[in-house]
PDB file of N, CA, C and O in Angstrom:
ATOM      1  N   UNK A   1     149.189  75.706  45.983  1.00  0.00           N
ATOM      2  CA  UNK A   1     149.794  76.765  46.738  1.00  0.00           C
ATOM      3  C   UNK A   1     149.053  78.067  46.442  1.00  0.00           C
ATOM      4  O   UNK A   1     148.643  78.275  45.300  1.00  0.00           O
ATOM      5  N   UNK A   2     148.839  79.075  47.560  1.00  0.00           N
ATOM      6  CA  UNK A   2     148.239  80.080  47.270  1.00  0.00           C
ATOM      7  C   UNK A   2     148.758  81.068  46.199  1.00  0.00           C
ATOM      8  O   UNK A   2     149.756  80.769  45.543  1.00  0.00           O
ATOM      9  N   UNK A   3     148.211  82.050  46.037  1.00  0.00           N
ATOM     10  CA  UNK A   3     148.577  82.834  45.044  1.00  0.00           C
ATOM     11  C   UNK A   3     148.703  84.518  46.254  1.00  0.00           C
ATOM     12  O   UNK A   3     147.834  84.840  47.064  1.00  0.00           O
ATOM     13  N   UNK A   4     150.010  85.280  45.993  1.00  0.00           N
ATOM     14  CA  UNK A   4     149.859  86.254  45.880  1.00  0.00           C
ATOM     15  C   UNK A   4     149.503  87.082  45.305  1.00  0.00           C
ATOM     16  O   UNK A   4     149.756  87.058  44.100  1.00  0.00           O
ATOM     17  N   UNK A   5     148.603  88.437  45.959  1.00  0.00           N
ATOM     18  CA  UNK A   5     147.766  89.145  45.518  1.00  0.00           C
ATOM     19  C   UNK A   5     148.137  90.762  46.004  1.00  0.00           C
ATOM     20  O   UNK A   5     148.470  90.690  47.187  1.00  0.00           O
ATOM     21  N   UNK A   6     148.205  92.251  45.509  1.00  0.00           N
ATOM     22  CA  UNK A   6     148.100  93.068  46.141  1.00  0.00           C
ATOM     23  C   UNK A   6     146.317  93.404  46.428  1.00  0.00           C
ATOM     24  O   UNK A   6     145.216  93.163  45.932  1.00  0.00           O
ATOM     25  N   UNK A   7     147.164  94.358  47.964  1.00  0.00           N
ATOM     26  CA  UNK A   7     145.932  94.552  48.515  1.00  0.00           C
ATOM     27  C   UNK A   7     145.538  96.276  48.159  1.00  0.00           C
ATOM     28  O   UNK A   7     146.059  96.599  47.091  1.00  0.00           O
ATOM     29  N   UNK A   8     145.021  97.027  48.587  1.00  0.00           N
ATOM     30  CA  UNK A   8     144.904  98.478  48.315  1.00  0.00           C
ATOM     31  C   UNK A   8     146.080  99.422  48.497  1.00  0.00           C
ATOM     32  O   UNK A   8     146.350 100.335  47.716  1.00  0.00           O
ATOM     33  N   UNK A   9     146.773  99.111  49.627  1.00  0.00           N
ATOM     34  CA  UNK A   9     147.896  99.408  49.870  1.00  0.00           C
ATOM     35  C   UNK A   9     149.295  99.665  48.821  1.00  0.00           C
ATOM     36  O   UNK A   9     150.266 100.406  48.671  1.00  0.00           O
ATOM     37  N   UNK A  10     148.708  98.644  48.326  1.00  0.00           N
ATOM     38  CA  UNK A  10     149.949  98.262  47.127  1.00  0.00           C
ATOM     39  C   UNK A  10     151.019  97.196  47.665  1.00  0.00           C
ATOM     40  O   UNK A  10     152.129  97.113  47.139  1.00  0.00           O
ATOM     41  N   UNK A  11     150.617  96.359  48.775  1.00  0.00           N
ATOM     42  CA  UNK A  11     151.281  95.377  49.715  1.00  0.00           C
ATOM     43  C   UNK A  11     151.249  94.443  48.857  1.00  0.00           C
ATOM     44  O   UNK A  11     150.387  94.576  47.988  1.00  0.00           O
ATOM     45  N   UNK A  12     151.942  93.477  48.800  1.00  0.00           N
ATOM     46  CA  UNK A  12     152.191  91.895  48.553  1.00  0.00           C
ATOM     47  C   UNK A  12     151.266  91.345  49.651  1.00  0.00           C
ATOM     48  O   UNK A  12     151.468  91.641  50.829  1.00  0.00           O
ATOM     49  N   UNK A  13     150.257  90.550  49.276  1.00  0.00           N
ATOM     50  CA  UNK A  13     149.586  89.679  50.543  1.00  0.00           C
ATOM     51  C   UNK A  13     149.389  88.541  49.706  1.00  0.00           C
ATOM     52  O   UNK A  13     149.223  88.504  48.487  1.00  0.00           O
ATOM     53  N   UNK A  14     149.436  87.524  50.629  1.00  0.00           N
ATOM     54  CA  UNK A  14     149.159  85.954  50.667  1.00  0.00           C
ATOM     55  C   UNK A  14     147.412  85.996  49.934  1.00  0.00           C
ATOM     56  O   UNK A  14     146.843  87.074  50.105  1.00  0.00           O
ATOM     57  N   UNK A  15     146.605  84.904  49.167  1.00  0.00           N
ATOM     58  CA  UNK A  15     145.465  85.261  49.168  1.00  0.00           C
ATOM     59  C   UNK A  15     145.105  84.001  50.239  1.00  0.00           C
ATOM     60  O   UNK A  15     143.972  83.584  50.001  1.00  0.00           O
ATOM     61  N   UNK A  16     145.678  83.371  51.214  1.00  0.00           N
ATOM     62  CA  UNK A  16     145.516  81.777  51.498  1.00  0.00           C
ATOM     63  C   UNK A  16     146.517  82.482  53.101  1.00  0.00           C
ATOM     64  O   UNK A  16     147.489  83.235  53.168  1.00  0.00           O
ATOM     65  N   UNK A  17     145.811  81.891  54.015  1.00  0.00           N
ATOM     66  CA  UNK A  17     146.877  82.025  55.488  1.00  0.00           C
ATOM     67  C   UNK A  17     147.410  80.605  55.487  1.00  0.00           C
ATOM     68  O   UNK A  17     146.924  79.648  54.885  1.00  0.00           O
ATOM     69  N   UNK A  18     148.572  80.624  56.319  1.00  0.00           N
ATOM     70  CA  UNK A  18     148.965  78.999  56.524  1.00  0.00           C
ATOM     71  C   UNK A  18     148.762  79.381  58.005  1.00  0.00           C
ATOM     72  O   UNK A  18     148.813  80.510  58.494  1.00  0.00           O
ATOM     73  N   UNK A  19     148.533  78.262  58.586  1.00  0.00           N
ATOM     74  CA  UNK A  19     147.699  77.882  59.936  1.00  0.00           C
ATOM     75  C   UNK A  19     148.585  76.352  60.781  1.00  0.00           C
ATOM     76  O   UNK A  19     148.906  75.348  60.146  1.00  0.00           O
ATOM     77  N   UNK A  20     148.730  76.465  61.673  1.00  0.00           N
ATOM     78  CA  UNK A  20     148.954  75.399  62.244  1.00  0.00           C
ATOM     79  C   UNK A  20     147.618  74.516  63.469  1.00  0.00           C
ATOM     80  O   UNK A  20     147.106  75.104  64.422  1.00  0.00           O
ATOM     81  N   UNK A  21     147.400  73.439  63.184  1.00  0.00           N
ATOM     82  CA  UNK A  21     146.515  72.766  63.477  1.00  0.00           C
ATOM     83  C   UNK A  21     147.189  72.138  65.471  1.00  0.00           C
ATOM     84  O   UNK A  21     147.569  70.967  65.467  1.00  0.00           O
ATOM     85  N   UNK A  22     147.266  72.713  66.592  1.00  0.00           N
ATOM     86  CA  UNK A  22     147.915  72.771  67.786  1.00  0.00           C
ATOM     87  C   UNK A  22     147.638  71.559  68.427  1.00  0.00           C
ATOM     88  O   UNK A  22     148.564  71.110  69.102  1.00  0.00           O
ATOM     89  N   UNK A  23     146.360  70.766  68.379  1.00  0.00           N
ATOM     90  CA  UNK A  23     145.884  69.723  68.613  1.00  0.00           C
ATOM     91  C   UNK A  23     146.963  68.701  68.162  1.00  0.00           C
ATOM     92  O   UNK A  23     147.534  67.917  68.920  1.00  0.00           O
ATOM     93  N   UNK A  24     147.136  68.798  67.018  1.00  0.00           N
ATOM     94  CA  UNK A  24     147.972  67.756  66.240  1.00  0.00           C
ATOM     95  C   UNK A  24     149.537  67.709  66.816  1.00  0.00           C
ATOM     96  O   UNK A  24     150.278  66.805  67.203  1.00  0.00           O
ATOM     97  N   UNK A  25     149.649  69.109  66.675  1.00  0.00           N
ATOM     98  CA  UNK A  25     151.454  69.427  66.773  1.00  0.00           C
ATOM     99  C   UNK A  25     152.161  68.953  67.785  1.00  0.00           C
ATOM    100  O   UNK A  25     151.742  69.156  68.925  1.00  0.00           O
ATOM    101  N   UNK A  26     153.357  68.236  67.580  1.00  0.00           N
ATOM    102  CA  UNK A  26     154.272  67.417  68.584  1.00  0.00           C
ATOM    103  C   UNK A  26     155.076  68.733  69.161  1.00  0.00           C
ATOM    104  O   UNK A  26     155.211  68.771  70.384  1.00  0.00           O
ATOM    105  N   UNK A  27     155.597  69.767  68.418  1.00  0.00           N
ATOM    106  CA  UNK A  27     156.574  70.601  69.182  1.00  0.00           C
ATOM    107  C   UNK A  27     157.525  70.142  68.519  1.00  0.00           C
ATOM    108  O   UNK A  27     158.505  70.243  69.257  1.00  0.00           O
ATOM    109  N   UNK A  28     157.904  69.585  67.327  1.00  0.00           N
ATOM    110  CA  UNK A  28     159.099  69.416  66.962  1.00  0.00           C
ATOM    111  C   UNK A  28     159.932  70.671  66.382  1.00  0.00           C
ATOM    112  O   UNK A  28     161.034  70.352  65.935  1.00  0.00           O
ATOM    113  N   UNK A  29     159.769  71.352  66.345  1.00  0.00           N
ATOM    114  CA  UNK A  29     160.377  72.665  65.930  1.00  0.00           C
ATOM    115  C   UNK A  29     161.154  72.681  64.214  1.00  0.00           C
ATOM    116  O   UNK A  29     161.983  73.453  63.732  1.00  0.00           O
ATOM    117  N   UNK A  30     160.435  71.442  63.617  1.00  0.00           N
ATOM    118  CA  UNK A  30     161.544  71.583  62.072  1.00  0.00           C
ATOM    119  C   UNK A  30     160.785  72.390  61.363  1.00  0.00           C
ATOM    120  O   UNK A  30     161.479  72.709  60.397  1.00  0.00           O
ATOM    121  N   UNK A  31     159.458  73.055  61.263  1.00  0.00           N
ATOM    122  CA  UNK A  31     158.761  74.613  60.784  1.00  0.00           C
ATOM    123  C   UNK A  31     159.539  75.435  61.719  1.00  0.00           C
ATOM    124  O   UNK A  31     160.107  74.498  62.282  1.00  0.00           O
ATOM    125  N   UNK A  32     159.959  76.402  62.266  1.00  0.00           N
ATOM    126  CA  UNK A  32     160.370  76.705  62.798  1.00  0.00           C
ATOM    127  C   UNK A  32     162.008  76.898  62.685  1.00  0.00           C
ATOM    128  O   UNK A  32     162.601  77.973  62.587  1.00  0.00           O
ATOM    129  N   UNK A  33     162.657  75.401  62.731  1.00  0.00           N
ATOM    130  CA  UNK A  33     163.835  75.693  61.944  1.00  0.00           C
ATOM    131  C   UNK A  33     164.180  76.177  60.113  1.00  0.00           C
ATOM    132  O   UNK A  33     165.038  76.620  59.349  1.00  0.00           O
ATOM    133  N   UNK A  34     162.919  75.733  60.203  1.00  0.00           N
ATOM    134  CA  UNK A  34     162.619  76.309  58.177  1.00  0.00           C
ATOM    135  C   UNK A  34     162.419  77.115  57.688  1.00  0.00           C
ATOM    136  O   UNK A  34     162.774  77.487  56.570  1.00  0.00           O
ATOM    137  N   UNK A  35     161.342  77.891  58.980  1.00  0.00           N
ATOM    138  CA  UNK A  35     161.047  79.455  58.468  1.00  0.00           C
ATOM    139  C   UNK A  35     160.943  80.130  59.688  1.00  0.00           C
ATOM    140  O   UNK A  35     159.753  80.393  59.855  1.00  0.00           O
ATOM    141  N   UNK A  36     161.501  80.463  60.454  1.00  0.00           N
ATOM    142  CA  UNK A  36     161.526  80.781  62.118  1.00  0.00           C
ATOM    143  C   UNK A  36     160.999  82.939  61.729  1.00  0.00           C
ATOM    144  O   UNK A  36     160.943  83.814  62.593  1.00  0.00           O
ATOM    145  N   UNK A  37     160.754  83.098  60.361  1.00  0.00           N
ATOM    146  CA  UNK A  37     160.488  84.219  60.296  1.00  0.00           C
ATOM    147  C   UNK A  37     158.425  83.963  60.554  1.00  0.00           C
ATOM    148  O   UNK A  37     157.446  84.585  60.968  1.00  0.00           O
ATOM    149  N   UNK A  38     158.681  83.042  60.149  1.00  0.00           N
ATOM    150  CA  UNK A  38     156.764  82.583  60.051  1.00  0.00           C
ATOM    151  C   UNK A  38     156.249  82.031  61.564  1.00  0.00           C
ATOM    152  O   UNK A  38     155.212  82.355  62.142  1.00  0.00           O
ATOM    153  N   UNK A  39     157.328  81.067  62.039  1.00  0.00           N
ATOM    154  CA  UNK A  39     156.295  80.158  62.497  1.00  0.00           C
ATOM    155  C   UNK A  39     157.553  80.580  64.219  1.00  0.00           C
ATOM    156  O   UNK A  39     158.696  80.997  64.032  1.00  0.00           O
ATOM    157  N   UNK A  40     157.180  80.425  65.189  1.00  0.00           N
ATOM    158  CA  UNK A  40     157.494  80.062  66.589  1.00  0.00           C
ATOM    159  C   UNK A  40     156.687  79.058  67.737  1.00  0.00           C
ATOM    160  O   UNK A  40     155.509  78.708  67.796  1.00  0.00           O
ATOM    161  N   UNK A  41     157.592  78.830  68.414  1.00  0.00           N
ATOM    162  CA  UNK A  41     156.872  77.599  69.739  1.00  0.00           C
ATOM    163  C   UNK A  41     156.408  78.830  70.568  1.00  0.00           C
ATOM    164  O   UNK A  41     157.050  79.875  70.677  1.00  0.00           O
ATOM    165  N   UNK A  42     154.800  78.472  71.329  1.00  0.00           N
ATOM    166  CA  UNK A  42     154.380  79.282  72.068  1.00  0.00           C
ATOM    167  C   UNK A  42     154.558  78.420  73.364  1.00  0.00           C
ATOM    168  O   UNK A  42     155.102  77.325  73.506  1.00  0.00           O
ATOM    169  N   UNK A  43     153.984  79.179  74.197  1.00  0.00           N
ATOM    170  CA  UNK A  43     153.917  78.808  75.620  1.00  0.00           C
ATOM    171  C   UNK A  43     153.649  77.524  76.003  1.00  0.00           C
ATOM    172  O   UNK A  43     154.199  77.126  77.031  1.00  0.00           O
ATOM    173  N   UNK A  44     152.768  76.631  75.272  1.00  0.00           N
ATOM    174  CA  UNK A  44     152.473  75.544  75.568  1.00  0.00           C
ATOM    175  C   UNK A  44     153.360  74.312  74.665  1.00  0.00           C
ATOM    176  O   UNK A  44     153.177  73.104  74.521  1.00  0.00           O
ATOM    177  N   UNK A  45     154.357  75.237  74.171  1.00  0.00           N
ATOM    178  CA  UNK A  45     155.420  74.235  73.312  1.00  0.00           C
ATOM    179  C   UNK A  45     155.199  73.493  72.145  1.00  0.00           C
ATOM    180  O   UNK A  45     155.974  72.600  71.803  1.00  0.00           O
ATOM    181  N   UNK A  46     153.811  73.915  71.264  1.00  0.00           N
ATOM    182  CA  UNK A  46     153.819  73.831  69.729  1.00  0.00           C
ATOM    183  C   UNK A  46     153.842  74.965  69.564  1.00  0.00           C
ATOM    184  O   UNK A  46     153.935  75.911  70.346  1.00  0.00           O
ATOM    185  N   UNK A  47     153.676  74.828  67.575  1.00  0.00           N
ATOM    186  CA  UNK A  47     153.998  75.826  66.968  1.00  0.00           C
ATOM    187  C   UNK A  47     152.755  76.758  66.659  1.00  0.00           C
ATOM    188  O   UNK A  47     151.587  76.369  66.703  1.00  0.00           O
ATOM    189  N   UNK A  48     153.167  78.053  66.337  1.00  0.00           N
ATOM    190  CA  UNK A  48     151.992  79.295  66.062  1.00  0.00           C
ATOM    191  C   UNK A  48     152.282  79.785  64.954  1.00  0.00           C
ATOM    192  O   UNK A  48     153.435  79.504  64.629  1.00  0.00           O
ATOM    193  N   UNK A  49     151.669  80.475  64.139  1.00  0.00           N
ATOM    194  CA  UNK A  49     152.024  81.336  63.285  1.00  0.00           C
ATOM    195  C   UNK A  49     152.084  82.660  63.753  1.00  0.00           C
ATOM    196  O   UNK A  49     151.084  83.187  64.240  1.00  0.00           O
ATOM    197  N   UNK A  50     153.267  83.310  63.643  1.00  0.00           N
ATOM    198  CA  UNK A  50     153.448  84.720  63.952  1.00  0.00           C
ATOM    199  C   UNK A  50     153.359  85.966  63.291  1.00  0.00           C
ATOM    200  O   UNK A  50     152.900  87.071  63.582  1.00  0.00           O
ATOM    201  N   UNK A  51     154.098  85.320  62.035  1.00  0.00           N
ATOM    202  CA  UNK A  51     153.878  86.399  61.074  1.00  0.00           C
ATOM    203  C   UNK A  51     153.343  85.893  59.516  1.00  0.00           C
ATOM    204  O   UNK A  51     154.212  85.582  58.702  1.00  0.00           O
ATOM    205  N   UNK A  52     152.412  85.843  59.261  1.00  0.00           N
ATOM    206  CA  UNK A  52     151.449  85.379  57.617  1.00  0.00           C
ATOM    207  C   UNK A  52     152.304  85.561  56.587  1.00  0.00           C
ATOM    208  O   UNK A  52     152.277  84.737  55.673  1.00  0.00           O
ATOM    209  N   UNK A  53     153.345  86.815  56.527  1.00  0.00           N
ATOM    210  CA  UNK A  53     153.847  87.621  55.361  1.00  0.00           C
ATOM    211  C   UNK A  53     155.157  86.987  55.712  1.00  0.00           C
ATOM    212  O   UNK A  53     155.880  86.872  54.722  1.00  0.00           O
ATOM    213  N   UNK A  54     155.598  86.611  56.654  1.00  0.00           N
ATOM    214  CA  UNK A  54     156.699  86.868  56.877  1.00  0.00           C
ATOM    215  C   UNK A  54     158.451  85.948  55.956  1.00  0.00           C
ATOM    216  O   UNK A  54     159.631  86.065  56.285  1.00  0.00           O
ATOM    217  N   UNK A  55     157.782  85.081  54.736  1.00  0.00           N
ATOM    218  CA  UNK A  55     158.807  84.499  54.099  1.00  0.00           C
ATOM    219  C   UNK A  55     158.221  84.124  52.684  1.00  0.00           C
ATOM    220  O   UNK A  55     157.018  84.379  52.632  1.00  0.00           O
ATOM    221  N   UNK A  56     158.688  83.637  51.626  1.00  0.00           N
ATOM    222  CA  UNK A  56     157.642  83.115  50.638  1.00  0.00           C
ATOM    223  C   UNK A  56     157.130  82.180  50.646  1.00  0.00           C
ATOM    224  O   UNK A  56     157.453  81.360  51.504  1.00  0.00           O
ATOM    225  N   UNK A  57     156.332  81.938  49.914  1.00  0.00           N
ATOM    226  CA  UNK A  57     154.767  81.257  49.651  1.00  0.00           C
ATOM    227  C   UNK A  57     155.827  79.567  50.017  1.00  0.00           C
ATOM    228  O   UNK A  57     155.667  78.793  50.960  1.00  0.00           O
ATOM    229  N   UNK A  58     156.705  79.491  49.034  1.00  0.00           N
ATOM    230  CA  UNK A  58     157.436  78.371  48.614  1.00  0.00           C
ATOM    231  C   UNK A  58     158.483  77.781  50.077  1.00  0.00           C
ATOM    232  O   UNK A  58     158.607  76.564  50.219  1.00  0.00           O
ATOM    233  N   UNK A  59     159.052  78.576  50.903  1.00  0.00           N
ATOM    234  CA  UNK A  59     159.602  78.352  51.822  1.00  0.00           C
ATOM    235  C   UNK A  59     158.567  77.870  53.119  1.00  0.00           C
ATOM    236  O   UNK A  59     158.783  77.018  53.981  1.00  0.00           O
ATOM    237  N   UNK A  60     157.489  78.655  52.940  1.00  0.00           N
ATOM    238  CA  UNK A  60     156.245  78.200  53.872  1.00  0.00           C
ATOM    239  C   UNK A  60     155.691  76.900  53.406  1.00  0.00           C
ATOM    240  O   UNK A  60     155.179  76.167  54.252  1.00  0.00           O
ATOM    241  N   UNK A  61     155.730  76.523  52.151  1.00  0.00           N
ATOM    242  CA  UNK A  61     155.633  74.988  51.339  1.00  0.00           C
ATOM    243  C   UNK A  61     156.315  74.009  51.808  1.00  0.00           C
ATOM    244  O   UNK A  61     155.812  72.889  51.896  1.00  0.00           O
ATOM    245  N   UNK A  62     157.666  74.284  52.214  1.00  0.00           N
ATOM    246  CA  UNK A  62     158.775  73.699  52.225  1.00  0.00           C
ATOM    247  C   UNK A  62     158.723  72.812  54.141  1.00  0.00           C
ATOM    248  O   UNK A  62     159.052  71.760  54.690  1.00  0.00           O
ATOM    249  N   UNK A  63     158.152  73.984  54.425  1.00  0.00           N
ATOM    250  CA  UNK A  63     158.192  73.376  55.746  1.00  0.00           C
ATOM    251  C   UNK A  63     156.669  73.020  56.106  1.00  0.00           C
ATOM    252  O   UNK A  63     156.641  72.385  57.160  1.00  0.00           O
ATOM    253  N   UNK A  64     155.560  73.202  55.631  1.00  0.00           N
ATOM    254  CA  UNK A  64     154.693  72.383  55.720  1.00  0.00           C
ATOM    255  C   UNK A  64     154.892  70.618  55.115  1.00  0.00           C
ATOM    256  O   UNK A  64     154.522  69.550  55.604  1.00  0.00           O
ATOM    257  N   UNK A  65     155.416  70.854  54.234  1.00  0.00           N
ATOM    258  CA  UNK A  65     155.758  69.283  53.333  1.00  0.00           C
ATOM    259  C   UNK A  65     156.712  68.693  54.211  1.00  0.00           C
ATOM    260  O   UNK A  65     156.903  67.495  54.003  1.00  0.00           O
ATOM    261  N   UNK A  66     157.558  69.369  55.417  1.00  0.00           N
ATOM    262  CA  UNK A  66     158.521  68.712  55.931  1.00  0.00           C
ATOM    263  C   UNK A  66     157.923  68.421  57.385  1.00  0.00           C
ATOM    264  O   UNK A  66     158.791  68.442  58.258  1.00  0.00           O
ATOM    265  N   UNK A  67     157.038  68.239  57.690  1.00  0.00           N
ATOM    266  CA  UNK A  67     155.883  68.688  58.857  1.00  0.00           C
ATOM    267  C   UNK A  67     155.876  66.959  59.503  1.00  0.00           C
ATOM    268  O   UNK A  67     155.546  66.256  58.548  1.00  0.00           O
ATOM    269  N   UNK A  68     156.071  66.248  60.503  1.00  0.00           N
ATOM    270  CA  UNK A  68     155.923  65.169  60.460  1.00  0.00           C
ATOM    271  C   UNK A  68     155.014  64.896  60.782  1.00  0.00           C
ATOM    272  O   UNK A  68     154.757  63.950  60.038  1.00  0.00           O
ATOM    273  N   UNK A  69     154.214  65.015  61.412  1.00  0.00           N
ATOM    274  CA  UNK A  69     152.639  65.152  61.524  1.00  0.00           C
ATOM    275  C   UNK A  69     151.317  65.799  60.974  1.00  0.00           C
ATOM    276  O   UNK A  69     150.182  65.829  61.449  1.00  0.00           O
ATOM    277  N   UNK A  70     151.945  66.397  59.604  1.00  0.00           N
ATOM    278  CA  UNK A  70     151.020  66.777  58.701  1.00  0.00           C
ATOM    279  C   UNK A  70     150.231  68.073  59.447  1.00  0.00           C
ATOM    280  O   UNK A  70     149.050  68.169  59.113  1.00  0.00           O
ATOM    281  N   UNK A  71     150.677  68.998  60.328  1.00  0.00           N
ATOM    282  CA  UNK A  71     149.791  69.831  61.166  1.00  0.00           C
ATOM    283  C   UNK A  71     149.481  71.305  60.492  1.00  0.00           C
ATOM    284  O   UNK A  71     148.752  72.180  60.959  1.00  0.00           O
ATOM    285  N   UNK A  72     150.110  71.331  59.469  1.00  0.00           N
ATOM    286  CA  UNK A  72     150.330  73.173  59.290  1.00  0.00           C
ATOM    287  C   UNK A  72     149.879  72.714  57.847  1.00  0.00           C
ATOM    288  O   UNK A  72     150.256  71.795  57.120  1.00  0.00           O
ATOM    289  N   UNK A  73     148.641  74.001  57.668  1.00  0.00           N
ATOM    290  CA  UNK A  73     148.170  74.106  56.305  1.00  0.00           C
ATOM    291  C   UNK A  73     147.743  75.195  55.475  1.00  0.00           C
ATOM    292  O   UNK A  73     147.581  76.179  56.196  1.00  0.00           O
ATOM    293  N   UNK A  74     147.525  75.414  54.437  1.00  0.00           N
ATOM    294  CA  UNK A  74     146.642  76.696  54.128  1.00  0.00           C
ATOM    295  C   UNK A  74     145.347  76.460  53.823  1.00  0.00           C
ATOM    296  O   UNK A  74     144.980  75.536  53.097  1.00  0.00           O
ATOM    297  N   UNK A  75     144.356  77.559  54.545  1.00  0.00           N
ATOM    298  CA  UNK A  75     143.440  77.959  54.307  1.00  0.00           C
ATOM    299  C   UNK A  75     143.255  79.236  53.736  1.00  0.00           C
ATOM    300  O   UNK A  75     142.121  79.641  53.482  1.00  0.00           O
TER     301      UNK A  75
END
């Protein structure tokens, strides 16, 4: 799991983005029901990442590990 890092700002940032892989993604919406602060269904009905910052490291864990198609990762 990534490590948080501040940036110049004095912000909390991720040092690792989590990413969803769209090719893969069914549209099941259980990222989404897990962290609906991170992740939303776009137009074409998988999931996106919306906001990078938007929950902790561990809750963004939580719903990648719960992923049924293995689609969402960090880089």
């Amino acid at each position: 799991m990534p490590q948080a890092v501040q940036n110049w700002e004095g912000r909390v940032k991720m040092a690792a983005e989590v990413y969803v892989d769209q090719k893969v993604c069914i549209g099941c919406g259980l990222c989404m029901s897990i962290v609906p602060e991170v992740f939303r269904l776009n137009d074409a009905g998988v999931s996106e990442v919306h906001a990078q910052n938007g929950a902790a490291e561990a809750k963004i864990q939580e719903a990648i590990d719960s992923c049924p198609v293995n689609c969402i990762h960090w880089r």
